[in-house]
mmCIF file of C-alpha atoms and ligand atoms in Angstrom:
data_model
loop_
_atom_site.group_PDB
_atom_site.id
_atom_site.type_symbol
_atom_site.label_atom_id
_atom_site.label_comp_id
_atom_site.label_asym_id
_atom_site.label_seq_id
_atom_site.Cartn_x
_atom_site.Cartn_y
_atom_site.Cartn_z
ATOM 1 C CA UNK W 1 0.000 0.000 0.000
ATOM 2 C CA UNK W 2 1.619 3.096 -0.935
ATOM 3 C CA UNK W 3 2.736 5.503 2.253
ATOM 4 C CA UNK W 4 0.295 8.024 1.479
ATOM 5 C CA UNK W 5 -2.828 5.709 1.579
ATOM 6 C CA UNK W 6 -1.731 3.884 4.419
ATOM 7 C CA UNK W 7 -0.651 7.556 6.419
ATOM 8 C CA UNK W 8 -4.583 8.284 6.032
ATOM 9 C CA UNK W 9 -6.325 5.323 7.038
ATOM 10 C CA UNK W 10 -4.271 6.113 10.179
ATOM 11 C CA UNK W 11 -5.203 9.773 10.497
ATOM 12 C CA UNK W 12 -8.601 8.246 10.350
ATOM 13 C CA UNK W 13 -8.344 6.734 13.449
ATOM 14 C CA UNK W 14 -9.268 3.023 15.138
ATOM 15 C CA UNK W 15 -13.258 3.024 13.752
ATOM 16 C CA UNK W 16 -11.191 2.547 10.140
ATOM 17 C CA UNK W 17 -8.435 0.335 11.198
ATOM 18 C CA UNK W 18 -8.498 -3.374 9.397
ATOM 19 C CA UNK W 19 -10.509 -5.733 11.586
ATOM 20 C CA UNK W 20 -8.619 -9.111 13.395
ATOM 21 C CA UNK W 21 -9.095 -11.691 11.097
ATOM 22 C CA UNK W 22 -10.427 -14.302 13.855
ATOM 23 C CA UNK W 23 -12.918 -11.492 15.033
ATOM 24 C CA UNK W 24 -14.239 -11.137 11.779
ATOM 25 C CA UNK W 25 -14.300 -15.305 10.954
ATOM 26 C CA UNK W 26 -16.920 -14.816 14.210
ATOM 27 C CA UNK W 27 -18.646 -12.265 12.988
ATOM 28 C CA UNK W 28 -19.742 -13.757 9.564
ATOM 29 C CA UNK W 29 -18.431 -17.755 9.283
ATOM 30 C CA UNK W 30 -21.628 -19.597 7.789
ATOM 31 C CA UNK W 31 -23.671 -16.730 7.222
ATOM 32 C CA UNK W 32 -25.046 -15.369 4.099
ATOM 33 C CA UNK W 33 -24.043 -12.461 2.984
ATOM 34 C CA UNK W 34 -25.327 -10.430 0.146
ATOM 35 C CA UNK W 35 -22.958 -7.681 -1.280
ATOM 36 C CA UNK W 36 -24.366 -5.749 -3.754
ATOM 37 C CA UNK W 37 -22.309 -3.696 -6.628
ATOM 38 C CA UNK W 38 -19.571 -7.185 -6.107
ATOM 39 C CA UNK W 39 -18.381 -7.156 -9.495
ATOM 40 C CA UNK W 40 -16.356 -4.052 -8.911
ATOM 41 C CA UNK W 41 -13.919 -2.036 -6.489
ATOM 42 C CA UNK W 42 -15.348 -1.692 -2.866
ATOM 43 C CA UNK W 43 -18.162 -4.586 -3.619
ATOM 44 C CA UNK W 44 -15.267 -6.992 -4.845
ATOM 45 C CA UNK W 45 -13.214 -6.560 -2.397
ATOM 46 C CA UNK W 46 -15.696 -7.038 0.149
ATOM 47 C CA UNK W 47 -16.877 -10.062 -1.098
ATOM 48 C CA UNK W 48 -13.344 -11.850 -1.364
ATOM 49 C CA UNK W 49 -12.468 -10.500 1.987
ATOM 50 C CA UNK W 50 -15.939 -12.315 3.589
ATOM 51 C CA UNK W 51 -15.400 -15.287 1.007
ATOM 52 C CA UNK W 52 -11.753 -16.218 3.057
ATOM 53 C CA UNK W 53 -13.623 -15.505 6.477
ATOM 54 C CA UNK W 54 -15.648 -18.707 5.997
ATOM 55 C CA UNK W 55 -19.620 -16.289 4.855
ATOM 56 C CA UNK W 56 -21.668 -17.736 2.077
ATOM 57 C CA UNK W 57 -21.273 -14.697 -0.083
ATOM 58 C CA UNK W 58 -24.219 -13.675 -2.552
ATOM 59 C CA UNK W 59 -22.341 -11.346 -5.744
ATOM 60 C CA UNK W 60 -24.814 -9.178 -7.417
ATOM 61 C CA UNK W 61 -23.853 -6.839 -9.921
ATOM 62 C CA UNK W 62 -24.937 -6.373 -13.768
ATOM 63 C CA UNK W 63 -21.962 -7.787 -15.313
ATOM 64 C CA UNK W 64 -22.343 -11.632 -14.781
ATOM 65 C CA UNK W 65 -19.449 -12.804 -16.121
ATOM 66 C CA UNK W 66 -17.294 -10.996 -14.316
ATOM 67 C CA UNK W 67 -19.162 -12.044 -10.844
ATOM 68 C CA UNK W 68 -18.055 -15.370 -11.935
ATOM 69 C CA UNK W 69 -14.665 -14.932 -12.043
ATOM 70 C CA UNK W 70 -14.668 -13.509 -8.539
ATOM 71 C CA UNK W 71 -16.951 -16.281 -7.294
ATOM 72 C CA UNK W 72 -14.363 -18.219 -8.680
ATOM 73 C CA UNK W 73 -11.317 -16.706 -7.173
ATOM 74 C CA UNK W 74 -13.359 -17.287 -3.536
ATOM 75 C CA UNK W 75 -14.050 -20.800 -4.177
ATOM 76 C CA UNK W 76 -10.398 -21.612 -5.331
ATOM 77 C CA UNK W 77 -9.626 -20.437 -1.246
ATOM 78 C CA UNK W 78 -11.747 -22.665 0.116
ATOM 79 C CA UNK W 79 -15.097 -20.291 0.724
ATOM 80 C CA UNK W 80 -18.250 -20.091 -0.561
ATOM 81 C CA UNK W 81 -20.109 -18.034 -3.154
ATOM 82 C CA UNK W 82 -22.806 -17.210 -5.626
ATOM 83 C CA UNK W 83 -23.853 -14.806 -8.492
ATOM 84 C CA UNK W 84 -26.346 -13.053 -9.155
ATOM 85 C CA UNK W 85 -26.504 -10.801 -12.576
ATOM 86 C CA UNK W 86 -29.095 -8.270 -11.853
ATOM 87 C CA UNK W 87 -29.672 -4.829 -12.727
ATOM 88 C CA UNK W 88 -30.811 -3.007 -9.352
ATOM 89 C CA UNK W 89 -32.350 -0.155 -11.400
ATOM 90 C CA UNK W 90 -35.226 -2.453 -12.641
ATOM 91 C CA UNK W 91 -37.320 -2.954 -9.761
ATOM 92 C CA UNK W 92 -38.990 -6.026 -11.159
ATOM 93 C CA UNK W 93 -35.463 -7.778 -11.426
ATOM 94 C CA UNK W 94 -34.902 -6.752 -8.019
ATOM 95 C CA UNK W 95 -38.108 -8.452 -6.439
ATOM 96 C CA UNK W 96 -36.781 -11.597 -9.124
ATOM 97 C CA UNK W 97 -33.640 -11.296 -6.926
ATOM 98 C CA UNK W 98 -35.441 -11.563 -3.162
ATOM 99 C CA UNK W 99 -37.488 -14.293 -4.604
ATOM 100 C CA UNK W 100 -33.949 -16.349 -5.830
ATOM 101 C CA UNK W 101 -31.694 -15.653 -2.907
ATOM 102 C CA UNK W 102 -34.346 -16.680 -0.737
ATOM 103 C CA UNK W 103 -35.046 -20.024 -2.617
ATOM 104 C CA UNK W 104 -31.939 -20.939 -3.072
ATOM 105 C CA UNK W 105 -30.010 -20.094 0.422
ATOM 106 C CA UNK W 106 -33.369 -19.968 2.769
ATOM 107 C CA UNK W 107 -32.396 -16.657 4.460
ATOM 108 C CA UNK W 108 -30.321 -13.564 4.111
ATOM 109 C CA UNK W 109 -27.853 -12.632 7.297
ATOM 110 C CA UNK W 110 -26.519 -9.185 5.912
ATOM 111 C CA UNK W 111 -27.090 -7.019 3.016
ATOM 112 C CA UNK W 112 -24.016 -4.549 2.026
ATOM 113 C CA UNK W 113 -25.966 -2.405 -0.056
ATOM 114 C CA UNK W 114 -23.128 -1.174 -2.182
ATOM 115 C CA UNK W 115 -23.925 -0.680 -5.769
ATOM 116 C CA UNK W 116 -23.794 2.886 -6.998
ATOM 117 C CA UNK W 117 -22.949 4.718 -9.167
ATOM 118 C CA UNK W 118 -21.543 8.483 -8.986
ATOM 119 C CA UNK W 119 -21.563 11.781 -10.979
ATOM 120 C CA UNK W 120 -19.254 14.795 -10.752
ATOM 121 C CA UNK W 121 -21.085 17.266 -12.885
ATOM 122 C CA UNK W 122 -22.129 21.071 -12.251
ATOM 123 C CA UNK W 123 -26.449 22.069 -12.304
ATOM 124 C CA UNK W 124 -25.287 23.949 -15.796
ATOM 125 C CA UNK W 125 -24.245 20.983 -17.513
ATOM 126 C CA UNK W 126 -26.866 18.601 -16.172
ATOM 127 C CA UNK W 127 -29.858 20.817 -17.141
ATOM 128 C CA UNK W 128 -30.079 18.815 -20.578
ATOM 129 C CA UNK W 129 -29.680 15.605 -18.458
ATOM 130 C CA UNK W 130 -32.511 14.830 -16.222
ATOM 131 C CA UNK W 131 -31.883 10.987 -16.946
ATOM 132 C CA UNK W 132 -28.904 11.559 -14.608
ATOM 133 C CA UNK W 133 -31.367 12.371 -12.490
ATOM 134 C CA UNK W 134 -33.317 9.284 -12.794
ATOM 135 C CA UNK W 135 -30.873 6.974 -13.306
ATOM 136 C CA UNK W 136 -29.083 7.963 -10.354
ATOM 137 C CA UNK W 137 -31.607 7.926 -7.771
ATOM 138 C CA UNK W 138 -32.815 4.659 -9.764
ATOM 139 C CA UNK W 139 -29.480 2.397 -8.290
ATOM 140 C CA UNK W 140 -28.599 4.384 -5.180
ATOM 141 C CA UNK W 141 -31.971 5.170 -3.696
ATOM 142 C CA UNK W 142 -35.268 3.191 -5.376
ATOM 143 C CA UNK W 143 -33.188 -0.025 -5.833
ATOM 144 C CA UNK W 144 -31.564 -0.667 -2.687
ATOM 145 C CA UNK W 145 -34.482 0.343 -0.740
ATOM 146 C CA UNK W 146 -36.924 -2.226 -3.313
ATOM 147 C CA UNK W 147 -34.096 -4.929 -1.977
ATOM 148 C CA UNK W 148 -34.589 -4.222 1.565
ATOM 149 C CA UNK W 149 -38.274 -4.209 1.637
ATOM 150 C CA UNK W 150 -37.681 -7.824 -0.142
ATOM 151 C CA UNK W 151 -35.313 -8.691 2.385
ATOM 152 C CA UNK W 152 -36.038 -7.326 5.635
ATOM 153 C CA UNK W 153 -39.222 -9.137 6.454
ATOM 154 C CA UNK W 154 -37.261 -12.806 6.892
ATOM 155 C CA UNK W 155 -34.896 -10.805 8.777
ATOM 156 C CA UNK W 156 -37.528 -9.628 11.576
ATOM 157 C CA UNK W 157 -39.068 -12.685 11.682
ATOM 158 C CA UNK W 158 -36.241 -14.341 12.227
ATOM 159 C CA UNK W 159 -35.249 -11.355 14.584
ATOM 160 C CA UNK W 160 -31.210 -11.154 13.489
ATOM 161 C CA UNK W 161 -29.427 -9.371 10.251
ATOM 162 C CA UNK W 162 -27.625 -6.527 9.772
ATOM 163 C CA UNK W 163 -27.465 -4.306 6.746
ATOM 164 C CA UNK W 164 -24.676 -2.105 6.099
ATOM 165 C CA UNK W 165 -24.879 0.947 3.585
ATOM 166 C CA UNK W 166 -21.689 1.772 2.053
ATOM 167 C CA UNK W 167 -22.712 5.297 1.745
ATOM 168 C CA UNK W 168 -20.398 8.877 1.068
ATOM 169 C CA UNK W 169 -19.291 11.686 3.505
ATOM 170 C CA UNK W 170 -21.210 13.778 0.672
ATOM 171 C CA UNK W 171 -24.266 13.555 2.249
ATOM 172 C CA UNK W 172 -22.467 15.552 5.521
ATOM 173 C CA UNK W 173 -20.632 17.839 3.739
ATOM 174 C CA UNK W 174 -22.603 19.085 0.622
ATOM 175 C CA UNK W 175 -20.455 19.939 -2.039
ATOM 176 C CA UNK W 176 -20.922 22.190 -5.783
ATOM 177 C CA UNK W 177 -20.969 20.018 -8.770
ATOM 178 C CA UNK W 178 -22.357 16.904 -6.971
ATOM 179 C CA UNK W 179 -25.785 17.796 -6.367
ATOM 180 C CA UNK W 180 -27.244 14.579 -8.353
ATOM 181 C CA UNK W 181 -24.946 12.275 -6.580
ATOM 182 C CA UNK W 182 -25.385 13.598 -2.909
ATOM 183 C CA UNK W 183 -28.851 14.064 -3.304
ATOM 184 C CA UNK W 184 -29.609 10.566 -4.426
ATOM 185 C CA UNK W 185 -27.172 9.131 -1.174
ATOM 186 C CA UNK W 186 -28.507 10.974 0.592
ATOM 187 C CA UNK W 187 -31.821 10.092 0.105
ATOM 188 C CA UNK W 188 -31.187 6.432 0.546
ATOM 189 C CA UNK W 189 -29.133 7.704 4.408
ATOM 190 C CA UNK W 190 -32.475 9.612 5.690
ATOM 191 C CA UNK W 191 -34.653 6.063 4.682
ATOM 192 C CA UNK W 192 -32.200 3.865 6.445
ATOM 193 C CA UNK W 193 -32.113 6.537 9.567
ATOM 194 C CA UNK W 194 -35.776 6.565 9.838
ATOM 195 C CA UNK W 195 -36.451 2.414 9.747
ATOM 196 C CA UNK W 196 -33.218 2.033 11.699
ATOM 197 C CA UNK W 197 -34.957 1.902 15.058
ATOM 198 C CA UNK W 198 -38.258 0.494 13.933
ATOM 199 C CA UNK W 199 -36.080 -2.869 12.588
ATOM 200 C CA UNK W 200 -33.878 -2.691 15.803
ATOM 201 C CA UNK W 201 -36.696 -3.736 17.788
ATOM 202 C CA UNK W 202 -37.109 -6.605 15.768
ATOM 203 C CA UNK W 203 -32.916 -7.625 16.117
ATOM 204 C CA UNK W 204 -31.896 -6.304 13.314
ATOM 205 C CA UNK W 205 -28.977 -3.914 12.975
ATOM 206 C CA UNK W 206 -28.087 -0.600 10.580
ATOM 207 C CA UNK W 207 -24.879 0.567 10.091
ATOM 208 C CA UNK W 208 -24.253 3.312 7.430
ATOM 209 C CA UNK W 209 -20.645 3.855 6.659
ATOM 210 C CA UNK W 210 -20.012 7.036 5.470
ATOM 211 C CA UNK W 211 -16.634 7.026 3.152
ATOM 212 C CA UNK W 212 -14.024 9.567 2.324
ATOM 213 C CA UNK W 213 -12.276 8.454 -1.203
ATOM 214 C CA UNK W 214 -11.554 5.219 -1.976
ATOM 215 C CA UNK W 215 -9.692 4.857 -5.026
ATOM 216 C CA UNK W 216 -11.509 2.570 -7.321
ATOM 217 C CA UNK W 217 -13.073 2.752 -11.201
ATOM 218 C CA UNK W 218 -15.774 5.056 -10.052
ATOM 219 C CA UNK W 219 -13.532 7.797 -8.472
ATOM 220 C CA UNK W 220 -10.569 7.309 -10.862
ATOM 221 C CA UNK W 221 -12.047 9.499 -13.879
ATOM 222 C CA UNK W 222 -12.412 12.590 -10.921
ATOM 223 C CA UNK W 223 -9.665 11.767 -8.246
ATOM 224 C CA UNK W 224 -5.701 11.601 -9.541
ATOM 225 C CA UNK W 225 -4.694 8.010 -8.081
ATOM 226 C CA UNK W 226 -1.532 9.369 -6.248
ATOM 227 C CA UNK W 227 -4.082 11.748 -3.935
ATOM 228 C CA UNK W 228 -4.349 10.180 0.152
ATOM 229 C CA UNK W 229 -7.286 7.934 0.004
ATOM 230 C CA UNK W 230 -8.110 4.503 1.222
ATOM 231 C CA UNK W 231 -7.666 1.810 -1.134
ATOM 232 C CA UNK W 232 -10.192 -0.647 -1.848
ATOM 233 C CA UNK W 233 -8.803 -3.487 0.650
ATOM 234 C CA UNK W 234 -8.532 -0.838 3.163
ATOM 235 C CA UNK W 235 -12.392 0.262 2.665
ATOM 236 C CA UNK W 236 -13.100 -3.797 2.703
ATOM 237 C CA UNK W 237 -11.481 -4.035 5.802
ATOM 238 C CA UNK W 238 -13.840 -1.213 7.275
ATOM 239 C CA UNK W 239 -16.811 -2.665 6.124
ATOM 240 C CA UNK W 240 -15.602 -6.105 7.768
ATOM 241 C CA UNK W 241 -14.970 -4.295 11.155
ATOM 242 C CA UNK W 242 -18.487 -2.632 11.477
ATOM 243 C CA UNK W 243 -19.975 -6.165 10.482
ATOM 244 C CA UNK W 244 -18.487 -7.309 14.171
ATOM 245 C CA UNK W 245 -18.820 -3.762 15.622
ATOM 246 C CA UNK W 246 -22.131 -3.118 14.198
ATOM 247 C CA UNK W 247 -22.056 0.904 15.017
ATOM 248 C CA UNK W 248 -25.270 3.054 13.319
ATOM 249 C CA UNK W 249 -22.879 5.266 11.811
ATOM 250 C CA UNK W 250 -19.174 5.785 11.031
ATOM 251 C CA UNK W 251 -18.172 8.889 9.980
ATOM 252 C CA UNK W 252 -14.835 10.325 9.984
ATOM 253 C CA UNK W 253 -14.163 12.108 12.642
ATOM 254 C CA UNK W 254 -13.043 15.792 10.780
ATOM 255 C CA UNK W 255 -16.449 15.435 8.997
ATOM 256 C CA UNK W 256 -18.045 14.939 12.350
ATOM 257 C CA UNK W 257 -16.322 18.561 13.190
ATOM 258 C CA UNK W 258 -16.919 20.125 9.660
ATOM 259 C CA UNK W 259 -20.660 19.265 8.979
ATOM 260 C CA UNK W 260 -21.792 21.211 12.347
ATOM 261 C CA UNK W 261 -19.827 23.947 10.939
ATOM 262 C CA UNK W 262 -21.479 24.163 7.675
ATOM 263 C CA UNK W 263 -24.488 23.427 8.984
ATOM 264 C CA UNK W 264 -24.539 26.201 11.344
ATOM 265 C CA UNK W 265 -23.350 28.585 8.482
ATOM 266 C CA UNK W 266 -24.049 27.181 4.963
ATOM 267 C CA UNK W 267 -23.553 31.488 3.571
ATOM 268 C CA UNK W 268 -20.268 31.093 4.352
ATOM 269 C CA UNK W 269 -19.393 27.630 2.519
ATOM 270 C CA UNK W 270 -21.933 29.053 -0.123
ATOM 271 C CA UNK W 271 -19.210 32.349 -0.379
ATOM 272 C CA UNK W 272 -16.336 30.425 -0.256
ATOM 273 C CA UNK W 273 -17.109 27.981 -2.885
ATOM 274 C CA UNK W 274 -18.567 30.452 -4.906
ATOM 275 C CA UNK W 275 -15.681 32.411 -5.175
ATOM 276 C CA UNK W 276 -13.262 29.512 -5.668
ATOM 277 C CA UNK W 277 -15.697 28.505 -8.899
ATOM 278 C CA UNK W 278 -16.089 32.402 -10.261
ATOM 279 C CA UNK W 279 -12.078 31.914 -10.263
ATOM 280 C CA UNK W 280 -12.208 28.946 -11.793
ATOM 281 C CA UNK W 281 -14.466 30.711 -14.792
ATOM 282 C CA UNK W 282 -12.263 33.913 -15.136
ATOM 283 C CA UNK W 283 -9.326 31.449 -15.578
ATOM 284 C CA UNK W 284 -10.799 29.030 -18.073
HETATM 285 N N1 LIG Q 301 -15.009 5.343 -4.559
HETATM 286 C C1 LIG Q 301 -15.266 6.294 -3.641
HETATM 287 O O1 LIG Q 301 -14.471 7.251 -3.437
HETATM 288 C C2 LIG Q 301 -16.502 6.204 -2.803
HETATM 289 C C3 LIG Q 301 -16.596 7.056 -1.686
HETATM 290 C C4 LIG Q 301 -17.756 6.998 -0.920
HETATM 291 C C5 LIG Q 301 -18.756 6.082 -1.223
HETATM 292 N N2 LIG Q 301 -18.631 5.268 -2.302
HETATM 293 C C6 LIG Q 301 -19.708 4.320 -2.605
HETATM 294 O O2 LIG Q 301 -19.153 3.041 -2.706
HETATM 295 C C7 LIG Q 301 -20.001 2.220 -3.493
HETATM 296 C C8 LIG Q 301 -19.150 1.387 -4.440
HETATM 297 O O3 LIG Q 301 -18.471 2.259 -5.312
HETATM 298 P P1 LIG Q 301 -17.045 1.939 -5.958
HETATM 299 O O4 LIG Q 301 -16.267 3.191 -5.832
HETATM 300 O O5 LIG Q 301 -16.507 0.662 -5.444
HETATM 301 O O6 LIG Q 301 -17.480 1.856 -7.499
HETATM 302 P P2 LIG Q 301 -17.259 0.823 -8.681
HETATM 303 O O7 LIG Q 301 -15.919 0.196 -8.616
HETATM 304 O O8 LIG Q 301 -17.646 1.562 -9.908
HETATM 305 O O9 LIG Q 301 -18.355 -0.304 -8.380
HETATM 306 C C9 LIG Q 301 -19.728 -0.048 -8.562
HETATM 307 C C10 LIG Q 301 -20.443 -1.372 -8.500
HETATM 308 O O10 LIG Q 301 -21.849 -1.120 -8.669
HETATM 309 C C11 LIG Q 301 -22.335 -2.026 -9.670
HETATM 310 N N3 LIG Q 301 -23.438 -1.454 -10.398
HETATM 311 C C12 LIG Q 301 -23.447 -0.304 -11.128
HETATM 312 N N4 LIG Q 301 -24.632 -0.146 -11.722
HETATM 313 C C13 LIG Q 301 -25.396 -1.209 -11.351
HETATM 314 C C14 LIG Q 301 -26.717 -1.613 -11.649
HETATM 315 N N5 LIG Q 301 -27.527 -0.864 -12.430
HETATM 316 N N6 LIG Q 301 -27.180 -2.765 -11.105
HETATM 317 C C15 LIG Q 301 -26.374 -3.522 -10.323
HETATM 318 N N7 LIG Q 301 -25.126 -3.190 -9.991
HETATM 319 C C16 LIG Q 301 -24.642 -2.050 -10.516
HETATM 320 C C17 LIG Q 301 -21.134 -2.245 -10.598
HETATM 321 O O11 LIG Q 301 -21.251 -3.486 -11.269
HETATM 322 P P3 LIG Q 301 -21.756 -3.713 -12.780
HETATM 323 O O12 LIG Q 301 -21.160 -2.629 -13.610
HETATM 324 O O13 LIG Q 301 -21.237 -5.089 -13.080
HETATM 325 O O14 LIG Q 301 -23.243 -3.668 -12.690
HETATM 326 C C18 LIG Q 301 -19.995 -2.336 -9.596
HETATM 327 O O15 LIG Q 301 -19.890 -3.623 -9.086
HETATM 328 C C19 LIG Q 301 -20.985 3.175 -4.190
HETATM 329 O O16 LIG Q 301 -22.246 3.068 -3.562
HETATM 330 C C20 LIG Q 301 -20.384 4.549 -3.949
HETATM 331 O O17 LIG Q 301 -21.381 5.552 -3.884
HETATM 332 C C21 LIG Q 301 -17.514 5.296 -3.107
#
């Protein structure tokens, strides 16, 4: 890991530090695990690094072949896992998905609700877009909530689960440019907040992980690879720990100080960035 990455995963404190390997073999040996968005970055990783702690992992992502080959890289270790090709922005396939995981594995443990997709682009150039619109809130709000209102039902009855939302520090810390993005992640934060405590009655836990960069093929077209960041094993590793630690939220902890402060004062951050982009036009 180069210095850089690994120097910020430490400024981010113990919450973000990789989990023991024989805590997390507790934590999820012989459960089934669904991790959505598998095929890919965060997702993959995840899934390989609860594939070699002994969980049944479920892949689902659009591109099946490539969930095969990572099914197949788990199985060649020793663990266990399955594909699913789905597209989560077709609600229909999504309810097709419940219905499958369910018949074939009899329950689901955890959900890491991870497929999403992101876009870095200003209210100017998305006027002529409004399918960014759509489509966006289509995988990172409407889907993932269709897929826990498939999945959460088994999960009360059975009164144990735990879903984990691999979500952005963008919701806390509204930024220009990524109003489509934010909005639709956020969106999917505030649903998970409000059921949170109505589904903890039943024994079922929420954690929403809220990420700083992780370099992977989503963030690569906006984010040069050699800036601090965690890398995708290190994110994996975070989503591992919280699946023994099972906080509601992890947040970093200068985000924790920041959002209060824009919060309280949004003209200022409003000034600021407004100045930095009327900069940014004289120059271009
Ligand atoms: N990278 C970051 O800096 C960062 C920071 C904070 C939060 N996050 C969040 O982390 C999550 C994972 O992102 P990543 O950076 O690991 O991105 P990534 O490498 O691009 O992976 C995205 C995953 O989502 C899947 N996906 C996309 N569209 C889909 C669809 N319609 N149906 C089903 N699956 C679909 C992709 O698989 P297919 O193409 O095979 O469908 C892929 O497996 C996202 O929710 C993102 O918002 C990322």
């Amino acid at each position: 890991m180069p210095l850089a990455h690994d120097a910020y995963r430490r400024l981010l404190g113990p919450t973000w530090a990789p989990v023991a390997p024989d805590r997390l073999r507790r934590a999820v040996a012989g459960r089934v695990v669904l991790v959505t968005g598998a095929s890919s970055g965060i997702g993959e990783a995840t899934a390989e690094l609860l594939g070699r702690s002994g969980a049944h992992v479920l892949l689902a992502a659009r591109r099946g072949e490539v969930l095969d080959e990572v099914v197949a890289r788990i199985v060649a270790r020793g663990g266990r896992a399955s594909a699913y090709a789905v597209d989560l922005t077709d609600l229909d396939a999504v309810d097709r998905l419940v219905h499958d995981v369910l018949a074939d594995h009899g329950r689901v443990d955890v959900v890491v609700s991870n497929a999403g997709r992101s876009i870095h682009r200003s209210l100017a150039d998305t006027t002529d877009r409004f399918h960014d619109v759509t489509r966006t809130n289509a995988l990172n709000y409407l889907g993932p909530v269709r897929l826990l209102m498939g999945l959460l039902p088994q999960m009360r009855e059975r009164r144990t689960g735990h879903v984990v939302d691999v979500n952005s520090l963008n919701v806390d810390l509204p930024a220009a440019n990524w109003a489509v993005y934010t909005a639709s992640k956020s969106a999917f934060d505030a649903w998970l907040a409000c059921i949170a405590p109505e589904v903890r009655v039943d024994g079922v836990a929420t954690t929403s992980i809220h990420f700083p960069l992780v370099h992977t093929p989503m963030s690569a077209p906006t984010y040069d690879p050699a800036l601090p960041a965690l890398t995708v094993d290190a994110a994996a590793q975070v989503v591992g720990r919280v699946l023994v630690t099972r906080p509601r939220l992890l947040v970093p902890w200068w985000v924790r100080l920041a959002a209060p402060v824009q919060a309280a004062a949004p003209e200022v951050s409003d000034a600021v960035t407004a100045r930095w982009l009327a900069s940014r036009r004289k120059g271009s």
